[in-house]
Amino acid sequence: MTRSRRVVLGGSFLGATALATVAGARVTNRRWARNGTGGTVDELLAISDGREFTVHGADGARLWATVIGRDHPDSPLVVLSHCWTGDHRIWAPVARQLAHEHRVVLYDQRGHGRSTVGTDGLTLDALADDLRAVLDHVDAADAVVAGHSMGGMTAQTYAVRHADHAARTVRHLVLVATAADGMTYGETYSTRASALIGREVIGRVVGSDRFGALSVRGVFGQRPELAHLEATALTFARTPGAVRAGLLYELSRIDLGAWLSSVEIPATIVVGSRDTLTPPARSRRMHELLPNTEMITLKGCGHMLPFEATHDVVAVIAAAARTVAHPKVAHPTIDPAKVTAPT
């Protein structure tokens, strides 16, 4: 299998292999249900009542956001930026735990959830501008910004594009299952893959009860839970095809390598050893380029770390928040059995 085909099909977003047989999908779903904890999708994606607000982007985009937890200016501030074809609820399991001690801001990236696109369209620069607008709206200072996948690309682009603002506002980046470059396999691939992923039929397949969980299986690691699979399929299917296509094209061409060495904000990189979308090699590349980073590789995990490794991701973010207040605090301690050293 070629590398480009592995990225598209390995991520299972096209769902081609999910159409093998109805019986096979049903059997697999029963197996996942037995391996899971019994939680439902609604329980997984639930966010406690918070203070909802709208952020107005520079180009007229309207960004839905909420703040939960200790909504006080003196509380440690964490801003969570979600993945491509997700929405703010992808961070729900992490946010619920962080809310006990932190002020947690979640928002829907443009074109996702309840947020609109704006006149600047679907570009990483526009996503970075949106993140700045969110930070300004909540009067952020000494913030920890955590980004998953596209959210991590957004955070890095923001740190480069708005370097002075980031230096004043953000004290730590947590880059979860993401990349800074190396995701392109040529203009033809980017164009064709984006056109295909935007088709209405793809949304219907991934959003179906019959094939949804199986169609996203490839983005998970060794032991996926059914609710995690269903939640990932749900948000994918609810993302408009034009948004899926436009941002896949943009993300596949990301190239921040030449600028990351200028980013002095400390960062912690977290990746799953079985991530097929943004594989560990991409994290090692960020680790090499960013001047002040720690890298953690979680054994057996795939791309959806906010679901698969909730407690570990919480530990990393919480430790980052502690280092903001107490700079001599060490990096987080993760169960050694879950971690592989970078190679």
Tab-separated table of C-alpha atoms in Angstrom:
chain	number	residue	atom	x	y	z
A	1	MET	CA	0.000	0.000	0.000
A	2	THR	CA	1.388	3.423	-0.916
A	3	ARG	CA	1.959	6.057	1.748
A	4	SER	CA	-0.798	8.351	0.466
A	5	ARG	CA	-3.313	5.517	0.393
A	6	ARG	CA	-2.306	4.465	3.905
A	7	VAL	CA	-2.949	7.972	5.252
A	8	VAL	CA	-6.403	8.249	3.697
A	9	LEU	CA	-7.573	4.693	4.183
A	10	GLY	CA	-5.539	4.118	7.330
A	11	GLY	CA	-7.473	7.004	8.827
A	12	SER	CA	-10.610	5.237	7.560
A	13	PHE	CA	-12.345	8.529	6.787
A	14	LEU	CA	-13.228	7.332	3.313
A	15	GLY	CA	-14.887	4.289	4.814
A	16	ALA	CA	-14.219	2.155	1.745
A	17	THR	CA	-13.257	-0.965	3.635
A	18	ALA	CA	-16.216	-0.497	5.967
A	19	LEU	CA	-18.567	-1.564	3.200
A	20	ALA	CA	-17.405	-5.178	3.156
A	21	THR	CA	-20.472	-6.772	4.746
A	22	VAL	CA	-23.267	-5.712	7.060
A	23	ALA	CA	-22.770	-8.812	9.158
A	24	GLY	CA	-19.091	-8.097	9.661
A	25	ALA	CA	-19.829	-4.584	10.896
A	26	ARG	CA	-22.435	-5.873	13.352
A	27	VAL	CA	-20.110	-8.518	14.767
A	28	THR	CA	-17.309	-5.991	15.171
A	29	ASN	CA	-19.608	-3.519	16.915
A	30	ARG	CA	-20.620	-6.168	19.443
A	31	ARG	CA	-16.947	-6.890	20.184
A	32	TRP	CA	-16.193	-3.211	20.756
A	33	ALA	CA	-19.211	-2.900	23.039
A	34	ARG	CA	-17.934	-5.810	25.161
A	35	ASN	CA	-14.484	-4.230	25.440
A	36	GLY	CA	-15.823	-0.807	26.407
A	37	THR	CA	-16.786	0.719	29.715
A	38	GLY	CA	-20.468	0.856	28.900
A	39	GLY	CA	-20.678	4.650	28.537
A	40	THR	CA	-22.867	6.184	25.848
A	41	VAL	CA	-21.918	8.761	23.248
A	42	ASP	CA	-24.044	11.375	25.012
A	43	GLU	CA	-22.228	10.726	28.285
A	44	LEU	CA	-18.837	10.822	26.558
A	45	LEU	CA	-19.486	14.172	24.858
A	46	ALA	CA	-21.299	15.861	27.744
A	47	ILE	CA	-19.940	19.211	28.923
A	48	SER	CA	-21.015	20.661	32.257
A	49	ASP	CA	-23.027	23.855	32.151
A	50	GLY	CA	-20.770	26.794	31.491
A	51	ARG	CA	-20.868	30.373	30.337
A	52	GLU	CA	-21.479	30.313	26.606
A	53	PHE	CA	-20.399	33.211	24.432
A	54	THR	CA	-19.750	34.194	20.826
A	55	VAL	CA	-16.385	35.378	19.575
A	56	HIS	CA	-16.365	37.529	16.455
A	57	GLY	CA	-13.444	36.823	14.160
A	58	ALA	CA	-11.691	39.574	12.229
A	59	ASP	CA	-13.347	38.424	8.993
A	60	GLY	CA	-16.863	38.155	10.403
A	61	ALA	CA	-16.713	34.523	11.482
A	62	ARG	CA	-18.859	33.801	14.532
A	63	LEU	CA	-17.200	31.326	16.863
A	64	TRP	CA	-19.261	29.517	19.480
A	65	ALA	CA	-17.404	29.068	22.757
A	66	THR	CA	-17.919	28.211	26.390
A	67	VAL	CA	-15.947	28.459	29.603
A	68	ILE	CA	-16.384	25.843	32.315
A	69	GLY	CA	-14.820	25.089	35.659
A	70	ARG	CA	-13.385	27.765	37.931
A	71	ASP	CA	-14.480	30.812	35.937
A	72	HIS	CA	-12.334	33.275	37.817
A	73	PRO	CA	-9.479	35.443	36.473
A	74	ASP	CA	-7.062	33.969	39.027
A	75	SER	CA	-7.750	30.356	38.018
A	76	PRO	CA	-5.238	28.641	35.688
A	77	LEU	CA	-6.487	29.146	32.137
A	78	VAL	CA	-6.571	26.318	29.607
A	79	VAL	CA	-7.816	26.838	26.046
A	80	LEU	CA	-8.649	23.689	24.063
A	81	SER	CA	-8.622	23.638	20.250
A	82	HIS	CA	-10.189	20.619	18.556
A	83	CYS	CA	-9.442	18.439	15.553
A	84	TRP	CA	-10.556	18.424	11.921
A	85	THR	CA	-14.190	17.230	11.599
A	86	GLY	CA	-14.613	17.386	15.353
A	87	ASP	CA	-16.117	20.059	17.550
A	88	HIS	CA	-15.457	21.293	21.084
A	89	ARG	CA	-16.973	18.089	22.518
A	90	ILE	CA	-13.989	16.023	21.362
A	91	TRP	CA	-12.274	17.563	24.385
A	92	ALA	CA	-15.193	16.807	26.750
A	93	PRO	CA	-13.593	13.944	28.749
A	94	VAL	CA	-10.444	16.032	29.260
A	95	ALA	CA	-12.320	19.260	30.006
A	96	ARG	CA	-14.506	17.640	32.662
A	97	GLN	CA	-11.454	16.584	34.647
A	98	LEU	CA	-9.571	19.850	34.177
A	99	ALA	CA	-12.618	21.875	35.261
A	100	HIS	CA	-12.117	20.900	38.905
A	101	GLU	CA	-9.060	23.137	39.185
A	102	HIS	CA	-8.902	25.202	35.986
A	103	ARG	CA	-10.785	27.739	33.937
A	104	VAL	CA	-11.334	25.789	30.705
A	105	VAL	CA	-12.278	27.459	27.421
A	106	LEU	CA	-13.604	25.347	24.557
A	107	TYR	CA	-14.698	26.612	21.168
A	108	ASP	CA	-15.883	25.302	17.821
A	109	GLN	CA	-13.360	25.984	15.084
A	110	ARG	CA	-14.729	27.804	12.046
A	111	GLY	CA	-17.091	25.690	9.972
A	112	HIS	CA	-17.451	23.131	12.769
A	113	GLY	CA	-20.211	22.746	15.320
A	114	ARG	CA	-21.993	26.064	15.780
A	115	SER	CA	-19.294	28.288	14.283
A	116	THR	CA	-19.440	29.938	10.867
A	117	VAL	CA	-16.660	30.205	8.299
A	118	GLY	CA	-16.121	33.924	7.665
A	119	THR	CA	-14.848	35.689	4.556
A	120	ASP	CA	-11.219	34.543	4.922
A	121	GLY	CA	-12.321	30.981	4.310
A	122	LEU	CA	-10.818	27.719	5.452
A	123	THR	CA	-7.125	28.346	5.974
A	124	LEU	CA	-4.678	27.733	8.778
A	125	ASP	CA	-4.039	31.463	8.939
A	126	ALA	CA	-7.751	32.048	9.532
A	127	LEU	CA	-7.821	29.339	12.223
A	128	ALA	CA	-4.841	30.993	13.903
A	129	ASP	CA	-6.572	34.378	13.780
A	130	ASP	CA	-9.633	32.775	15.375
A	131	LEU	CA	-7.543	31.388	18.227
A	132	ARG	CA	-6.142	34.847	18.848
A	133	ALA	CA	-9.679	36.253	18.904
A	134	VAL	CA	-10.738	33.641	21.478
A	135	LEU	CA	-7.736	34.423	23.681
A	136	ASP	CA	-8.461	38.146	23.483
A	137	HIS	CA	-12.135	37.636	24.291
A	138	VAL	CA	-11.343	35.878	27.571
A	139	ASP	CA	-8.528	38.329	28.436
A	140	ALA	CA	-6.070	35.469	28.428
A	141	ALA	CA	-2.803	35.766	30.296
A	142	ASP	CA	-0.374	32.971	31.141
A	143	ALA	CA	-2.604	30.573	29.205
A	144	VAL	CA	-1.980	26.944	28.362
A	145	VAL	CA	-3.183	26.239	24.813
A	146	ALA	CA	-3.763	22.582	23.984
A	147	GLY	CA	-4.502	21.584	20.410
A	148	HIS	CA	-5.472	18.172	19.083
A	149	SER	CA	-4.599	17.361	15.462
A	150	MET	CA	-5.871	20.361	13.455
A	151	GLY	CA	-6.070	22.191	16.784
A	152	GLY	CA	-2.340	21.607	17.274
A	153	MET	CA	-1.664	22.922	13.783
A	154	THR	CA	-3.803	25.937	14.645
A	155	ALA	CA	-1.798	26.547	17.827
A	156	GLN	CA	1.534	26.332	16.021
A	157	THR	CA	0.373	28.608	13.219
A	158	TYR	CA	-0.858	31.099	15.817
A	159	ALA	CA	2.512	31.002	17.618
A	160	VAL	CA	4.270	31.783	14.333
A	161	ARG	CA	1.769	34.208	12.777
A	162	HIS	CA	1.073	36.139	15.991
A	163	ALA	CA	4.435	35.707	17.674
A	164	ASP	CA	4.352	38.875	19.774
A	165	HIS	CA	0.790	38.234	20.921
A	166	ALA	CA	1.606	34.616	21.773
A	167	ALA	CA	4.685	35.640	23.742
A	168	ARG	CA	2.532	37.939	25.891
A	169	THR	CA	-0.441	35.614	26.252
A	170	VAL	CA	0.550	31.941	26.134
A	171	ARG	CA	2.990	30.275	28.510
A	172	HIS	CA	2.792	26.647	27.321
A	173	LEU	CA	1.621	24.707	24.277
A	174	VAL	CA	0.383	21.127	24.481
A	175	LEU	CA	0.467	19.596	21.007
A	176	VAL	CA	-1.595	16.414	20.885
A	177	ALA	CA	-1.453	14.037	17.893
A	178	THR	CA	-0.520	16.709	15.398
A	179	ALA	CA	2.134	17.802	12.900
A	180	ALA	CA	3.951	20.851	11.575
A	181	ASP	CA	4.850	19.616	8.106
A	182	GLY	CA	5.371	16.486	6.035
A	183	MET	CA	1.661	15.785	5.478
A	184	THR	CA	1.585	16.436	1.737
A	185	TYR	CA	2.037	13.834	-0.975
A	186	GLY	CA	1.741	16.202	-3.901
A	187	GLU	CA	-0.819	18.617	-5.263
A	188	THR	CA	-2.703	15.908	-7.144
A	189	TYR	CA	-3.135	13.828	-3.991
A	190	SER	CA	-4.268	16.810	-1.913
A	191	THR	CA	-6.793	17.882	-4.523
A	192	ARG	CA	-8.252	14.433	-5.178
A	193	ALA	CA	-8.379	13.349	-1.536
A	194	SER	CA	-10.085	16.595	-0.562
A	195	ALA	CA	-12.675	16.313	-3.317
A	196	LEU	CA	-13.427	12.733	-2.321
A	197	ILE	CA	-13.683	13.442	1.404
A	198	GLY	CA	-16.147	16.251	0.765
A	199	ARG	CA	-18.672	14.071	-1.050
A	200	GLU	CA	-22.084	13.750	0.525
A	201	VAL	CA	-21.981	9.960	0.328
A	202	ILE	CA	-18.919	9.868	2.589
A	203	GLY	CA	-20.790	11.777	5.253
A	204	ARG	CA	-23.756	9.417	4.958
A	205	VAL	CA	-21.597	6.300	5.270
A	206	VAL	CA	-19.606	7.572	8.250
A	207	GLY	CA	-22.773	8.864	9.889
A	208	SER	CA	-24.684	5.615	9.540
A	209	ASP	CA	-25.403	3.295	12.449
A	210	ARG	CA	-24.345	0.354	10.334
A	211	PHE	CA	-20.906	1.508	9.200
A	212	GLY	CA	-20.018	4.554	11.291
A	213	ALA	CA	-17.910	2.910	13.981
A	214	LEU	CA	-16.092	0.656	11.539
A	215	SER	CA	-15.374	3.526	9.140
A	216	VAL	CA	-13.303	5.409	11.734
A	217	ARG	CA	-11.632	2.371	13.304
A	218	GLY	CA	-8.296	3.186	11.675
A	219	VAL	CA	-7.740	6.381	13.664
A	220	PHE	CA	-7.685	4.465	16.954
A	221	GLY	CA	-5.096	2.296	18.619
A	222	GLN	CA	-5.248	-1.220	19.982
A	223	ARG	CA	-8.432	-1.307	22.069
A	224	PRO	CA	-11.018	1.216	20.915
A	225	GLU	CA	-14.272	1.653	22.791
A	226	LEU	CA	-17.515	1.730	20.862
A	227	ALA	CA	-18.594	5.119	22.254
A	228	HIS	CA	-15.275	6.628	21.162
A	229	LEU	CA	-15.739	5.317	17.643
A	230	GLU	CA	-19.341	6.456	17.439
A	231	ALA	CA	-18.541	9.938	18.745
A	232	THR	CA	-15.766	10.371	16.185
A	233	ALA	CA	-18.068	9.244	13.382
A	234	LEU	CA	-20.854	11.508	14.644
A	235	THR	CA	-18.859	14.733	14.550
A	236	PHE	CA	-17.328	13.811	11.187
A	237	ALA	CA	-20.724	13.249	9.630
A	238	ARG	CA	-22.059	16.538	11.017
A	239	THR	CA	-19.199	18.560	9.536
A	240	PRO	CA	-20.283	20.008	6.157
A	241	GLY	CA	-18.643	18.383	3.159
A	242	ALA	CA	-17.209	21.681	1.928
A	243	VAL	CA	-15.539	22.221	5.308
A	244	ARG	CA	-14.143	18.679	5.346
A	245	ALA	CA	-12.748	19.130	1.856
A	246	GLY	CA	-11.394	22.641	2.241
A	247	LEU	CA	-9.539	21.984	5.459
A	248	LEU	CA	-8.206	18.569	4.442
A	249	TYR	CA	-6.599	20.275	1.451
A	250	GLU	CA	-5.152	22.981	3.698
A	251	LEU	CA	-3.895	20.626	6.412
A	252	SER	CA	-2.307	18.219	3.948
A	253	ARG	CA	-0.084	21.092	2.766
A	254	ILE	CA	0.980	22.443	6.168
A	255	ASP	CA	4.614	23.561	6.181
A	256	LEU	CA	5.709	25.359	9.348
A	257	GLY	CA	9.171	23.818	9.571
A	258	ALA	CA	11.067	26.934	8.559
A	259	TRP	CA	9.503	29.038	11.348
A	260	LEU	CA	9.186	26.789	14.378
A	261	SER	CA	12.731	27.406	15.591
A	262	SER	CA	11.655	30.970	16.428
A	263	VAL	CA	8.873	29.784	18.776
A	264	GLU	CA	10.263	30.076	22.298
A	265	ILE	CA	7.076	29.101	24.146
A	266	PRO	CA	7.636	25.786	25.974
A	267	ALA	CA	5.704	22.889	24.475
A	268	THR	CA	4.818	19.328	25.356
A	269	ILE	CA	4.174	16.987	22.440
A	270	VAL	CA	1.986	13.910	22.972
A	271	VAL	CA	1.521	11.212	20.309
A	272	GLY	CA	0.189	7.674	20.134
A	273	SER	CA	2.558	4.973	18.960
A	274	ARG	CA	-0.148	3.699	16.584
A	275	ASP	CA	-1.263	7.059	15.191
A	276	THR	CA	-1.782	6.596	11.442
A	277	LEU	CA	-2.884	10.167	10.635
A	278	THR	CA	-0.108	12.156	12.329
A	279	PRO	CA	2.400	9.385	13.037
A	280	PRO	CA	5.179	9.612	15.641
A	281	ALA	CA	7.682	10.657	12.968
A	282	ARG	CA	5.765	13.941	12.635
A	283	SER	CA	5.985	14.489	16.391
A	284	ARG	CA	9.707	13.775	16.382
A	285	ARG	CA	10.039	16.382	13.656
A	286	MET	CA	8.265	18.984	15.834
A	287	HIS	CA	10.428	17.938	18.767
A	288	GLU	CA	13.524	18.654	16.665
A	289	LEU	CA	12.267	22.002	15.373
A	290	LEU	CA	10.759	23.565	18.485
A	291	PRO	CA	13.556	24.772	20.775
A	292	ASN	CA	11.924	24.002	24.148
A	293	THR	CA	9.911	20.785	24.043
A	294	GLU	CA	9.213	17.520	25.808
A	295	MET	CA	7.836	14.581	23.806
A	296	ILE	CA	5.696	11.756	25.193
A	297	THR	CA	4.741	8.716	23.110
A	298	LEU	CA	1.848	6.647	24.448
A	299	LYS	CA	2.047	2.931	23.724
A	300	GLY	CA	-0.761	1.344	21.768
A	301	CYS	CA	-2.725	4.572	21.301
A	302	GLY	CA	-3.895	6.003	18.013
A	303	HIS	CA	-4.899	9.488	16.898
A	304	MET	CA	-7.874	10.234	19.160
A	305	LEU	CA	-5.942	10.760	22.381
A	306	PRO	CA	-8.548	12.953	24.129
A	307	PHE	CA	-10.701	9.792	24.124
A	308	GLU	CA	-8.096	7.019	24.208
A	309	ALA	CA	-5.732	8.493	26.805
A	310	THR	CA	-7.854	10.999	28.687
A	311	HIS	CA	-6.063	10.731	32.024
A	312	ASP	CA	-2.621	11.065	30.441
A	313	VAL	CA	-3.624	14.104	28.396
A	314	VAL	CA	-5.153	15.686	31.507
A	315	ALA	CA	-1.933	15.024	33.423
A	316	VAL	CA	0.147	16.735	30.739
A	317	ILE	CA	-2.102	19.801	30.535
A	318	ALA	CA	-2.433	20.126	34.296
A	319	ALA	CA	1.349	19.879	34.708
A	320	ALA	CA	1.810	22.553	32.050
A	321	ALA	CA	-0.558	24.816	34.003
A	322	ARG	CA	1.446	24.186	37.175
A	323	THR	CA	4.706	25.098	35.461
A	324	VAL	CA	3.152	28.433	34.493
A	325	ALA	CA	2.550	29.260	38.164
A	326	HIS	CA	5.646	27.451	39.450
A	327	PRO	CA	8.342	27.345	36.735
A	328	LYS	CA	10.497	24.847	38.638
A	329	VAL	CA	7.785	22.167	38.586
A	330	ALA	CA	8.881	19.151	36.555
A	331	HIS	CA	7.159	17.789	33.490
A	332	PRO	CA	4.220	15.428	34.138
A	333	THR	CA	4.764	11.896	35.327
A	334	ILE	CA	3.047	9.369	33.060
A	335	ASP	CA	2.781	5.679	33.868
A	336	PRO	CA	6.064	4.289	32.420
A	337	ALA	CA	4.203	1.241	31.112
A	338	LYS	CA	2.293	3.542	28.757
A	339	VAL	CA	5.251	5.479	27.414
A	340	THR	CA	7.857	4.751	24.780
A	341	ALA	CA	10.974	6.855	24.468
A	342	PRO	CA	11.379	8.945	21.292
A	343	THR	CA	13.593	7.326	18.689
